[in-house]
CSV table of C-alpha atoms in Angstrom, one decimal:
chain,number,residue,atom,x,y,z
A,30,MET,CA,-9.9,-13.9,-6.2
A,31,LEU,CA,-11.6,-13.3,-3.0
A,32,LEU,CA,-15.0,-11.6,-2.8
A,33,SER,CA,-16.4,-9.9,0.3
A,34,LEU,CA,-20.1,-8.8,0.2
A,35,GLN,CA,-21.7,-6.8,3.0
A,36,LEU,CA,-25.5,-6.8,3.0
A,37,GLY,CA,-28.2,-5.3,5.3
A,38,SER,CA,-31.3,-6.9,6.5
A,39,LEU,CA,-33.7,-8.3,3.9
A,40,ILE,CA,-37.4,-8.9,4.3
A,41,SER,CA,-39.1,-11.5,2.1
A,42,PRO,CA,-39.2,-11.2,-0.8
A,43,ALA,CA,-35.5,-10.1,-0.8
A,44,TYR,CA,-32.7,-10.5,-3.3
A,45,ALA,CA,-29.0,-10.5,-2.5
A,46,CYS,CA,-25.8,-12.0,-3.6
A,47,GLY,CA,-22.6,-10.7,-5.2
A,48,CYS,CA,-22.8,-13.1,-8.1
A,49,GLY,CA,-26.4,-14.3,-8.2
A,50,ALA,CA,-29.8,-13.9,-6.6
A,51,MET,CA,-31.0,-15.1,-3.2
A,52,ILE,CA,-34.4,-15.3,-1.6
A,53,PRO,CA,-35.7,-16.9,1.6
A,54,GLY,CA,-38.8,-18.9,2.0
A,55,ARG,CA,-42.2,-17.2,2.2
A,56,GLN,CA,-43.0,-15.1,5.3
A,57,THR,CA,-39.4,-15.3,6.5
A,58,HIS,CA,-36.5,-12.9,7.0
A,59,VAL,CA,-32.9,-13.6,6.1
A,60,SER,CA,-29.8,-11.4,5.7
A,61,VAL,CA,-26.4,-12.3,4.3
A,62,ASP,CA,-24.0,-10.6,6.6
A,63,ARG,CA,-21.0,-11.5,4.5
A,64,GLU,CA,-20.4,-13.3,1.3
A,65,THR,CA,-16.7,-14.1,0.7
A,66,SER,CA,-15.4,-15.6,-2.5
A,67,VAL,CA,-11.9,-16.7,-3.4
A,68,VAL,CA,-11.3,-16.9,-7.2
A,69,ASP,CA,-8.3,-18.6,-8.8
A,70,TRP,CA,-7.6,-18.4,-12.6
A,71,ASP,CA,-4.7,-20.1,-14.4
A,72,GLY,CA,-5.7,-18.8,-17.9
A,73,ARG,CA,-7.8,-21.8,-18.7
A,74,THR,CA,-9.7,-22.9,-15.6
A,75,GLU,CA,-11.5,-20.7,-13.0
A,76,GLN,CA,-12.3,-21.8,-9.5
A,77,ILE,CA,-14.6,-19.9,-7.1
A,78,VAL,CA,-14.8,-20.8,-3.4
A,79,MET,CA,-17.8,-19.1,-1.7
A,80,ARG,CA,-18.8,-18.8,2.0
A,81,LEU,CA,-21.9,-17.2,3.2
A,82,THR,CA,-22.5,-15.9,6.7
A,83,VAL,CA,-26.3,-15.6,7.2
A,84,ARG,CA,-28.8,-14.8,10.0
A,85,GLY,CA,-32.6,-14.6,10.2
A,86,ASP,CA,-35.6,-16.9,10.8
A,87,ALA,CA,-35.5,-18.7,7.4
A,88,ALA,CA,-35.3,-22.5,7.4
A,89,ASP,CA,-34.2,-22.5,3.8
A,90,ALA,CA,-33.2,-20.1,0.9
A,91,ALA,CA,-32.2,-20.4,-2.7
A,92,TRP,CA,-29.4,-18.9,-4.8
A,93,ILE,CA,-28.3,-19.2,-8.4
A,94,MET,CA,-25.0,-18.4,-10.1
A,95,PRO,CA,-24.5,-18.3,-13.9
A,96,VAL,CA,-21.2,-19.8,-15.2
A,97,PRO,CA,-19.8,-19.5,-18.7
A,98,HIS,CA,-19.2,-23.3,-19.0
A,99,ARG,CA,-20.2,-26.5,-17.3
A,100,ALA,CA,-19.1,-26.5,-13.7
A,101,SER,CA,-18.1,-29.1,-11.1
A,102,VAL,CA,-19.2,-28.4,-7.5
A,103,GLU,CA,-17.8,-29.6,-4.2
A,104,LEU,CA,-17.4,-28.4,-0.7
A,105,GLY,CA,-14.5,-26.0,-0.1
A,106,ASP,CA,-11.8,-25.6,2.6
A,107,ARG,CA,-12.7,-23.3,5.5
A,108,ALA,CA,-9.0,-22.6,6.2
A,109,LEU,CA,-8.6,-20.8,2.9
A,110,PHE,CA,-10.5,-17.7,4.1
A,111,SER,CA,-8.6,-17.2,7.4
A,112,GLU,CA,-5.3,-17.6,5.5
A,113,LEU,CA,-6.2,-15.0,3.0
A,114,GLU,CA,-7.5,-12.6,5.6
A,115,THR,CA,-4.2,-12.9,7.5
A,116,LEU,CA,-2.0,-12.6,4.4
A,117,THR,CA,-3.8,-9.5,2.9
A,118,ALA,CA,-4.5,-7.7,6.2
A,119,PRO,CA,-3.4,-4.0,6.3
A,120,VAL,CA,0.0,-3.3,7.7
A,121,PRO,CA,-0.1,-1.2,10.9
A,122,ALA,CA,2.3,1.8,11.0
A,123,THR,CA,2.8,4.9,13.1
A,124,ARG,CA,3.3,8.4,11.8
A,125,HIS,CA,4.2,11.4,14.0
A,126,HIS,CA,2.9,15.0,14.1
A,127,PHE,CA,4.8,17.9,15.6
A,128,TRP,CA,2.0,20.2,16.9
A,129,PRO,CA,-0.5,18.8,19.4
A,130,ARG,CA,-3.9,17.7,18.2
A,131,SER,CA,-7.1,16.7,20.0
A,132,GLY,CA,-6.1,14.0,22.4
A,133,ASP,CA,-2.6,15.3,22.9
A,134,TRP,CA,-1.4,17.3,26.0
A,135,PRO,CA,-2.6,19.9,26.8
A,136,PHE,CA,-5.9,19.2,24.8
A,137,ALA,CA,-8.5,16.5,25.6
A,138,GLY,CA,-10.3,14.1,23.3
A,139,SER,CA,-9.2,11.4,20.9
A,140,GLY,CA,-6.3,11.9,18.5
A,141,ASP,CA,-6.1,8.5,16.8
A,142,GLY,CA,-6.2,8.6,13.0
A,143,ALA,CA,-6.7,5.9,10.5
A,144,GLY,CA,-6.0,5.4,6.8
A,145,ALA,CA,-6.9,3.9,5.6
A,146,SER,CA,-20.2,-25.7,-23.2
A,147,ALA,CA,-23.3,-24.7,-24.9
A,148,PRO,CA,-26.5,-26.8,-25.5
A,149,SER,CA,-27.6,-27.6,-29.1
A,150,ALA,CA,-30.7,-26.1,-30.7
A,151,ALA,CA,-32.5,-29.4,-30.3
A,152,ALA,CA,-31.8,-29.6,-26.5
A,153,PRO,CA,-34.7,-29.4,-24.1
A,154,PRO,CA,-35.4,-25.9,-22.6
A,155,VAL,CA,-33.9,-27.1,-19.2
A,156,LYS,CA,-31.3,-29.9,-18.9
A,157,VAL,CA,-30.3,-31.2,-15.5
A,158,VAL,CA,-26.5,-31.7,-15.8
A,159,GLY,CA,-26.3,-33.0,-12.2
A,160,ARG,CA,-27.7,-32.7,-8.8
A,161,GLU,CA,-25.9,-33.4,-5.5
A,162,GLN,CA,-26.4,-32.8,-1.8
A,163,LEU,CA,-23.2,-31.2,-0.4
A,164,GLY,CA,-23.3,-30.4,3.3
A,165,PRO,CA,-26.2,-27.9,3.7
A,166,PHE,CA,-26.5,-27.4,0.0
A,167,ASP,CA,-28.9,-28.9,-2.5
A,168,VAL,CA,-27.0,-28.2,-5.7
A,169,ALA,CA,-28.5,-28.4,-9.2
A,170,ARG,CA,-26.3,-27.9,-12.2
A,171,LEU,CA,-28.5,-26.8,-15.2
A,172,ALA,CA,-28.3,-25.8,-18.8
A,173,ALA,CA,-31.2,-23.7,-20.2
A,174,THR,CA,-32.2,-22.3,-23.6
A,175,ASP,CA,-35.4,-20.6,-22.2
A,176,PRO,CA,-35.3,-18.3,-19.2
A,177,GLU,CA,-39.0,-18.8,-18.4
A,178,ALA,CA,-38.6,-22.6,-18.5
A,179,LEU,CA,-35.6,-22.2,-16.2
A,180,GLN,CA,-37.7,-20.2,-13.7
A,181,THR,CA,-40.5,-22.8,-13.9
A,182,TRP,CA,-38.1,-25.7,-13.2
A,183,LEU,CA,-36.6,-23.9,-10.3
A,184,LYS,CA,-40.0,-23.3,-8.7
A,185,GLN,CA,-41.1,-26.9,-9.3
A,186,ASN,CA,-38.0,-28.2,-7.7
A,187,GLY,CA,-38.0,-26.2,-4.5
A,188,PHE,CA,-35.7,-23.3,-5.6
A,189,ALA,CA,-37.8,-20.2,-4.8
A,190,LEU,CA,-36.2,-17.3,-6.7
A,191,PRO,CA,-37.3,-13.8,-7.7
A,192,GLU,CA,-40.1,-13.4,-10.2
A,193,ARG,CA,-37.9,-11.1,-12.2
A,194,LEU,CA,-35.3,-13.8,-12.6
A,195,ALA,CA,-36.3,-14.8,-16.1
A,196,THR,CA,-35.7,-11.3,-17.4
A,197,ALA,CA,-32.4,-11.0,-15.5
A,198,VAL,CA,-30.9,-14.2,-16.9
A,199,GLN,CA,-31.8,-13.5,-20.5
A,200,PRO,CA,-28.3,-12.2,-21.3
A,201,TYR,CA,-26.8,-15.4,-20.0
A,202,VAL,CA,-29.2,-17.5,-22.0
A,203,ASP,CA,-28.2,-15.5,-25.1
A,204,GLN,CA,-24.6,-16.3,-24.4
A,205,LYS,CA,-25.4,-20.0,-23.8
A,206,TRP,CA,-24.1,-20.0,-20.2
A,207,GLU,CA,-25.1,-22.6,-17.7
A,208,TYR,CA,-26.2,-22.3,-14.0
A,209,VAL,CA,-25.5,-23.6,-10.6
A,210,ALA,CA,-28.7,-23.4,-8.5
A,211,VAL,CA,-28.2,-23.8,-4.8
A,212,ARG,CA,-30.9,-24.4,-2.1
A,213,LEU,CA,-29.5,-23.7,1.3
A,214,ALA,CA,-31.1,-25.9,3.9
A,215,PRO,CA,-29.7,-27.0,7.4
A,216,ARG,CA,-29.3,-30.7,8.0
A,217,ASP,CA,-31.7,-30.4,11.0
A,218,GLU,CA,-35.2,-29.7,9.6
A,219,ASP,CA,-36.0,-27.5,12.6
A,220,ALA,CA,-32.8,-25.5,12.5
A,221,LEU,CA,-32.5,-22.0,11.0
A,222,LEU,CA,-29.9,-20.6,8.6
A,223,LEU,CA,-27.4,-19.0,11.0
A,224,GLY,CA,-23.7,-18.3,11.0
A,225,ASP,CA,-21.0,-19.4,8.6
A,226,LEU,CA,-22.2,-22.0,6.1
A,227,ASP,CA,-19.8,-24.5,4.6
A,228,PRO,CA,-17.8,-23.1,1.7
A,229,LEU,CA,-18.8,-24.2,-1.8
A,230,ARG,CA,-16.3,-24.6,-4.6
A,231,LEU,CA,-17.1,-24.2,-8.3
A,232,ARG,CA,-14.7,-25.1,-11.1
A,233,PHE,CA,-15.2,-24.4,-14.7
A,234,ALA,CA,-13.3,-23.7,-18.0
A,235,SER,CA,-12.8,-20.1,-18.8
A,236,SER,CA,-10.5,-18.3,-21.3
A,237,ARG,CA,-11.1,-15.0,-19.5
A,238,LEU,CA,-11.4,-14.0,-15.9
A,239,VAL,CA,-15.0,-13.2,-15.2
A,240,TYR,CA,-17.0,-12.8,-12.0
A,241,PRO,CA,-20.9,-12.9,-12.6
A,242,MET,CA,-22.5,-9.8,-11.1
A,243,ARG,CA,-25.4,-9.0,-13.4
A,244,LEU,CA,-28.1,-10.7,-11.1
A,245,SER,CA,-27.1,-8.4,-8.3
A,246,LYS,CA,-29.2,-5.8,-9.9
A,247,LEU,CA,-32.1,-7.6,-8.2
A,248,ALA,CA,-30.8,-6.7,-4.8
A,249,SER,CA,-33.0,-4.4,-2.7
A,250,THR,CA,-30.1,-2.9,-0.6
A,251,PRO,CA,-26.8,-1.3,-1.4
A,252,GLN,CA,-24.1,-3.8,-2.1
A,253,SER,CA,-20.4,-3.9,-1.1
A,254,LEU,CA,-17.9,-6.0,-3.0
A,255,GLY,CA,-14.6,-7.3,-1.9
A,256,LEU,CA,-12.7,-9.2,-4.6
A,257,TYR,CA,-9.5,-11.1,-4.1
A,258,VAL,CA,-7.9,-12.6,-7.3
A,259,LEU,CA,-5.3,-15.3,-7.6
A,260,ALA,CA,-3.8,-15.1,-11.1
A,261,ALA,CA,-0.5,-14.9,-12.9
A,262,HIS,CA,-0.6,-11.1,-12.8
A,263,ARG,CA,-2.2,-8.3,-10.9
A,264,MET,CA,-5.8,-8.2,-12.1
A,265,GLU,CA,-8.1,-5.2,-12.2
A,266,PRO,CA,-11.8,-4.8,-13.4
A,267,GLY,CA,-12.3,-3.2,-16.8
A,268,GLY,CA,-15.0,-0.8,-15.4
A,269,PRO,CA,-17.3,0.0,-12.5
A,270,ILE,CA,-20.4,-1.9,-14.1
A,271,GLY,CA,-22.8,0.5,-12.4
A,272,GLY,CA,-21.1,1.0,-9.1
A,273,GLU,CA,-18.4,3.3,-7.7
A,274,ALA,CA,-14.9,3.1,-9.0
A,275,PRO,CA,-13.2,-0.2,-7.9
A,276,ARG,CA,-10.0,0.3,-5.8
A,277,VAL,CA,-7.1,-2.0,-5.2
A,278,THR,CA,-6.4,-2.6,-1.5
A,279,TYR,CA,-3.7,-5.3,-1.8
A,280,ALA,CA,-1.4,-6.6,-4.6
A,281,GLU,CA,1.6,-8.8,-4.0
A,282,LYS,CA,3.2,-11.9,-5.6
A,283,PHE,CA,2.8,-15.1,-3.7
A,284,THR,CA,5.5,-17.7,-4.2
A,285,PRO,CA,4.9,-21.1,-2.8
A,286,SER,CA,8.6,-21.8,-2.4
A,287,ALA,CA,9.2,-18.8,-0.2
A,288,PRO,CA,9.0,-19.5,3.6
A,289,PRO,CA,5.6,-18.2,4.7
A,290,ALA,CA,5.2,-16.0,7.8
A,291,THR,CA,1.9,-17.7,8.5
A,292,SER,CA,0.1,-20.8,7.3
A,293,THR,CA,-0.7,-20.8,3.6
A,294,GLU,CA,-1.4,-24.5,3.0
A,295,ALA,CA,-5.0,-23.9,1.7
A,296,ILE,CA,-3.9,-21.1,-0.7
A,297,ARG,CA,-1.1,-23.4,-2.1
A,298,LYS,CA,-3.6,-26.2,-2.6
A,299,LEU,CA,-6.0,-24.0,-4.5
A,300,ALA,CA,-3.3,-22.4,-6.6
A,301,GLY,CA,-1.7,-25.8,-7.3
A,302,ASP,CA,1.7,-24.7,-6.0
A,303,ARG,CA,2.2,-22.2,-8.7
A,304,ALA,CA,3.4,-18.6,-8.1
A,305,VAL,CA,0.4,-16.2,-8.3
A,306,PHE,CA,-0.2,-12.5,-7.9
A,307,ILE,CA,-2.9,-11.9,-5.2
A,308,THR,CA,-5.0,-8.7,-5.9
A,309,ALA,CA,-7.6,-7.4,-3.5
A,310,ILE,CA,-10.2,-5.1,-4.8
A,311,GLU,CA,-13.1,-3.3,-3.1
A,312,GLN,CA,-16.2,-1.6,-4.6
A,313,SER,CA,-19.5,-0.2,-3.5
A,314,PHE,CA,-22.9,-0.4,-5.3
A,315,PRO,CA,-25.1,2.3,-3.7
A,316,ARG,CA,-27.8,1.6,-6.3
A,317,PRO,CA,-27.6,-2.0,-7.4
A,318,GLU,CA,-30.3,-1.6,-9.9
A,319,LEU,CA,-27.7,0.2,-12.1
A,320,ILE,CA,-25.5,-2.9,-12.4
A,321,ASP,CA,-25.3,-3.5,-16.1
A,322,GLY,CA,-22.8,-6.4,-16.5
A,323,ASP,CA,-20.3,-8.9,-15.1
A,324,HIS,CA,-16.9,-8.1,-13.8
A,325,GLU,CA,-14.2,-8.9,-16.4
A,326,LEU,CA,-10.7,-8.6,-15.0
A,327,HIS,CA,-7.6,-7.8,-17.0
A,328,ALA,CA,-3.9,-7.9,-16.3
A,329,ALA,CA,-2.4,-4.7,-15.0
A,330,SER,CA,1.1,-3.6,-14.1
A,331,ASP,CA,2.5,-6.0,-11.4
A,332,THR,CA,3.1,-3.1,-9.0
A,333,PRO,CA,3.0,-4.3,-5.3
A,334,TYR,CA,0.7,-2.5,-3.0
A,335,ARG,CA,-0.2,-2.8,0.7
A,336,THR,CA,-2.9,-0.9,2.6
A,337,MET,CA,-1.4,0.9,5.6
A,338,THR,CA,-3.4,1.5,8.8
A,339,TYR,CA,-1.8,4.5,10.5
A,340,ARG,CA,-1.9,5.4,14.2
A,341,ASN,CA,-1.0,9.1,14.7
A,342,GLU,CA,1.3,9.9,17.6
A,343,LEU,CA,2.7,13.2,19.0
A,344,LEU,CA,6.4,13.5,18.3
A,345,THR,CA,8.4,13.3,21.6
A,346,VAL,CA,12.0,13.7,22.7
A,347,GLY,CA,12.9,11.8,25.9
A,348,GLY,CA,9.2,11.5,26.7
A,349,VAL,CA,8.6,15.2,26.4
A,350,PRO,CA,6.5,16.5,23.4
A,351,ALA,CA,9.0,17.9,20.9
A,352,TRP,CA,7.0,21.1,20.5
A,353,VAL,CA,7.5,22.0,24.2
A,354,PRO,CA,11.3,22.5,24.2
A,355,THR,CA,11.1,24.0,20.7
A,356,VAL,CA,8.6,26.7,21.9
A,357,LEU,CA,10.5,27.3,25.1
A,358,GLY,CA,13.7,27.6,23.2
A,359,ALA,CA,12.2,30.1,20.8
A,360,VAL,CA,10.8,32.2,23.7
A,361,LEU,CA,14.1,32.1,25.5
A,362,ALA,CA,16.0,33.1,22.3
A,363,ALA,CA,13.6,36.0,21.8
A,364,ALA,CA,14.1,37.1,25.5
A,365,VAL,CA,17.9,36.9,25.2
A,366,ALA,CA,17.8,38.9,22.0
A,367,ALA,CA,15.6,41.6,23.5
A,368,LEU,CA,17.8,41.8,26.6
A,369,SER,CA,20.9,42.1,24.5
A,370,VAL,CA,19.3,45.0,22.5
A,371,THR,CA,18.5,46.8,25.7
A,372,ARG,CA,22.0,46.4,27.2
A,373,SER,CA,23.6,47.6,24.0
A,374,ARG,CA,21.5,50.7,24.0
A,375,ARG,CA,22.4,51.5,27.6
A,376,ARG,CA,26.2,51.2,26.9
A,377,ARG,CA,26.2,53.3,23.8
A,378,PRO,CA,28.0,56.8,24.6
A,379,VAL,CA,25.8,59.9,24.4
A,380,PRO,CA,27.3,62.6,22.1
A,381,PRO,CA,27.6,66.2,23.5
A,382,PRO,CA,25.1,68.7,22.2
A,383,PRO,CA,26.4,71.0,19.4
A,384,PRO,CA,27.9,74.3,20.6
A,385,VAL,CA,25.6,77.2,20.9
A,386,THR,CA,26.6,80.2,18.8
A,387,VAL,CA,25.4,83.6,20.1
A,388,PRO,CA,24.5,86.0,17.3
A,389,PRO,CA,26.2,89.5,17.3
A,390,PRO,CA,24.3,92.4,18.7
A,391,LEU,CA,22.1,94.4,16.4
A,392,ALA,CA,23.5,97.8,15.3
């Protein structure tokens, strides 16, 4: 599953993330230009590979993602994203129109068109399952039974997150989920968070395909979601969860044994050389505060689909617009018909007038 998230500029405090919450350090500005996630699910295990593209004047920022079971975390493969972008790209096509439009002779302008595992009751409020430094990421894997204690631990350990986080994570605490907290910090202390960060790969057990979205309600700007799923079947969300209706933009079966048109080594590695159905889904959240749940995806009919990008062209014959000889032919045919009618009228014999009968003289 691949997630694409388009965000606008965010001023501190600011919250953003398709699957969690993000905030820069104090008195700083950061924006996530793009968040891309690839999600793979084999029915028992779910993997999420995420890549953030950021800009601004923040030297660090924090982010948190809830997960239904304990997760392992490692750096991901950068090549995975370029392979999927190439594989799922829209197919260019040309469609012709007969009558001239703007941009066609004799008009001016542009005529191109486009189509477009749970802690026990006796467990401490916050348990540190593990903490690692992975590239630019300070990663803490946590289990928590108290949302306020979770927020306090994050603050005390350098993970500055929204004040409303405790309330937002309460549903996950109730379901006994765990958390992956990430502090994004450049290796160079004087550097800023800019450009593509290293991908981060999460792996956890899951009997259902779920993508956490609930914390995105903390976002202060409209959200745009691009979701690409690798599973045994075509997968679609169960509902809009507070956004516009999700739409499928790509759905095709990927078979590792088939000769690829382009490189797919990273995709094969993530999928474990098994045949998968790759589904691409897009969705907009104009009012993120209305987000009321996580995306749960279910198997749908395995109908292939490709987005077509059309370029409209004027139909021509021998380099000449087809409408020109058609119109000229129609005008010529009309002229010939009129001339024929005129000639036939001239050749038609004129009948003599009827005889004039003189009446007899009056008596």
